[in-house]
CSV table of C-alpha atoms in Angstrom, one decimal:
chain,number,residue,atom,x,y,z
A,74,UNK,CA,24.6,82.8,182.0
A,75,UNK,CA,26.5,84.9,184.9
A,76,UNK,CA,28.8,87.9,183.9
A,77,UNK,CA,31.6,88.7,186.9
A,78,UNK,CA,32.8,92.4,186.7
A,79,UNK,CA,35.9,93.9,188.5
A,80,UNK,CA,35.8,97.6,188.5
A,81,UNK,CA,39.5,98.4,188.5
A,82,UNK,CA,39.0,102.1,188.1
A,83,UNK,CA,36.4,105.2,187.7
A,84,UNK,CA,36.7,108.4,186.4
A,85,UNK,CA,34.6,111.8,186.2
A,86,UNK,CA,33.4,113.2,182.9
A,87,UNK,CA,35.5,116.3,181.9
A,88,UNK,CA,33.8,119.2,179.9
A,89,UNK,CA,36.5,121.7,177.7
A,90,UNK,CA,36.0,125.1,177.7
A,91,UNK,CA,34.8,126.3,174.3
A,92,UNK,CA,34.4,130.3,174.8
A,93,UNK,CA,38.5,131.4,175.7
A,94,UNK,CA,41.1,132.3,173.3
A,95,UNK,CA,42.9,129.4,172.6
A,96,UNK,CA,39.9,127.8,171.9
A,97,UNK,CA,38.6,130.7,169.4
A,98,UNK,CA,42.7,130.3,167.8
A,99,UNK,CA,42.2,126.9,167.4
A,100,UNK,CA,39.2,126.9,165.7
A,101,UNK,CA,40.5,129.7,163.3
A,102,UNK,CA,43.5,127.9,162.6
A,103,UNK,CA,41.2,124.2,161.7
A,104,UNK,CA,39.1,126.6,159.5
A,105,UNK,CA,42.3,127.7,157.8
A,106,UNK,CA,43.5,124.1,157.2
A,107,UNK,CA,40.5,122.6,156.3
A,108,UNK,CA,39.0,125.4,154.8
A,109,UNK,CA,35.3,125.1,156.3
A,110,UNK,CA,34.8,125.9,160.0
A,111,UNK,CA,35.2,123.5,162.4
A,112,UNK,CA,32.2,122.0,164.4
A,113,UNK,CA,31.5,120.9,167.9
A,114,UNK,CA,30.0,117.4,169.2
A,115,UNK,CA,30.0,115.8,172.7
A,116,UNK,CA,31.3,112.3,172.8
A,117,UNK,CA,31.2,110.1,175.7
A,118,UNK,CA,34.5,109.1,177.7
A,119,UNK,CA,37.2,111.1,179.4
A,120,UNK,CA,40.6,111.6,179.9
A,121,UNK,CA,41.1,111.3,183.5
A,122,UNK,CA,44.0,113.3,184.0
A,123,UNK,CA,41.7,116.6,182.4
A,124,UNK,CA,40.3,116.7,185.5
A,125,UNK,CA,43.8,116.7,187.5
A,126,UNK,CA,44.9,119.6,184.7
A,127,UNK,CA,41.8,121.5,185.5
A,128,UNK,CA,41.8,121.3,189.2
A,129,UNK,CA,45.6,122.3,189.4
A,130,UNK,CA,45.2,125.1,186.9
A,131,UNK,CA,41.2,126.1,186.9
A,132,UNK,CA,42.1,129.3,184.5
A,133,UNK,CA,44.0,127.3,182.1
A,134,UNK,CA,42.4,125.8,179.0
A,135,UNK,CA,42.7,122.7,177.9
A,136,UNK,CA,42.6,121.1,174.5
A,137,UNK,CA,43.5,117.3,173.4
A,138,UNK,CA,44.6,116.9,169.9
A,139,UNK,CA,47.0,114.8,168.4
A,140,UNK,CA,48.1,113.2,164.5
A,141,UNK,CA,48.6,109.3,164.9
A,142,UNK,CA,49.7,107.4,162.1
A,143,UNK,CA,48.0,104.2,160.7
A,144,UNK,CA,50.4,101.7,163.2
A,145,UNK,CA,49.8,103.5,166.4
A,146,UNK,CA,46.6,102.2,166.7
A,147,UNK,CA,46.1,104.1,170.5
A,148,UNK,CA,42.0,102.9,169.9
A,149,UNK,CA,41.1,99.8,167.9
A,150,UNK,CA,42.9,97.2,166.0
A,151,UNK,CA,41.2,98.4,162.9
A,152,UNK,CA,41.4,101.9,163.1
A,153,UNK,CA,43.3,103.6,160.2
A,154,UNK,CA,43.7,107.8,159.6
A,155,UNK,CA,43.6,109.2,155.5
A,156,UNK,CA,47.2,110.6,154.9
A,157,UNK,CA,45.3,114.0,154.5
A,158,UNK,CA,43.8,114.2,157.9
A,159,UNK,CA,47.3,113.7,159.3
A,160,UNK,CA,48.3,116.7,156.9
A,161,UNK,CA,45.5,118.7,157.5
A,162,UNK,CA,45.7,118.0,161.8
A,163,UNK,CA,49.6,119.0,161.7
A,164,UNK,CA,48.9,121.8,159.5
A,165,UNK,CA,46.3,123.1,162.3
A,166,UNK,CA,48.8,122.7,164.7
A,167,UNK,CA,51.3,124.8,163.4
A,168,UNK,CA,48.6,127.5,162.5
A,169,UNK,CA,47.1,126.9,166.2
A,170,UNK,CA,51.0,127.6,168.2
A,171,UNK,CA,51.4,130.4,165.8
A,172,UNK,CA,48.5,132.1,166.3
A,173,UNK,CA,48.0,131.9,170.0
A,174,UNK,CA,51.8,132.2,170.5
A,175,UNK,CA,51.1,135.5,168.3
A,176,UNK,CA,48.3,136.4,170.2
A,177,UNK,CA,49.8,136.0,173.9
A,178,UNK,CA,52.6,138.4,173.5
């Protein structure tokens, strides 16, 4: 058996920033919703244009986070989300501007 591959595009890993202030506001703001602290993990994969954001503002941080519902299915035919994770991932949203808008003044 032969396997052809066309690369169509390549991209460089992206590491977030885990020690700034709207990462520490964030992370208050998932305890506060979830009511446990939140937790770390690397995962494989990247967004490319994190690199572009980092490159074009290098003192900025960045953080990805988003609340899909069931039909968007932005990953896998068969992915589905628990009505409280959406809650509980808007509600750390709102804490999260709130805070670090707070905290920014």
């Amino acid at each position: 058996m032969h396997v052809a591959v066309d690369v169509e595009a390549t991209g460089s890993p992206f590491e977030a920033s885990t020690n700034g202030p709207a990462f520490h506001a964030l992370a208050a703001s998932a305890q506060e919703a979830y009511g446990r602290p939140m937790t770390s993990l690397g995962q494989g994969g990247s967004i490319p244009l994190c690199n572009v954001f980092q490159e074009t503002y290098p003192n900025a941080e960045i953080i990805l986070m988003g609340v899909e519902e069931p039909q968007a299915l932005i990953h896998a035919p068969n992915e589905s989300v628990a009505p409280s994770e959406i809650e509980n991932m808007a509600l750390t949203e709102a804490l999260f501007l709130a805070r670090y808008g707070a905290s920014t003044v």
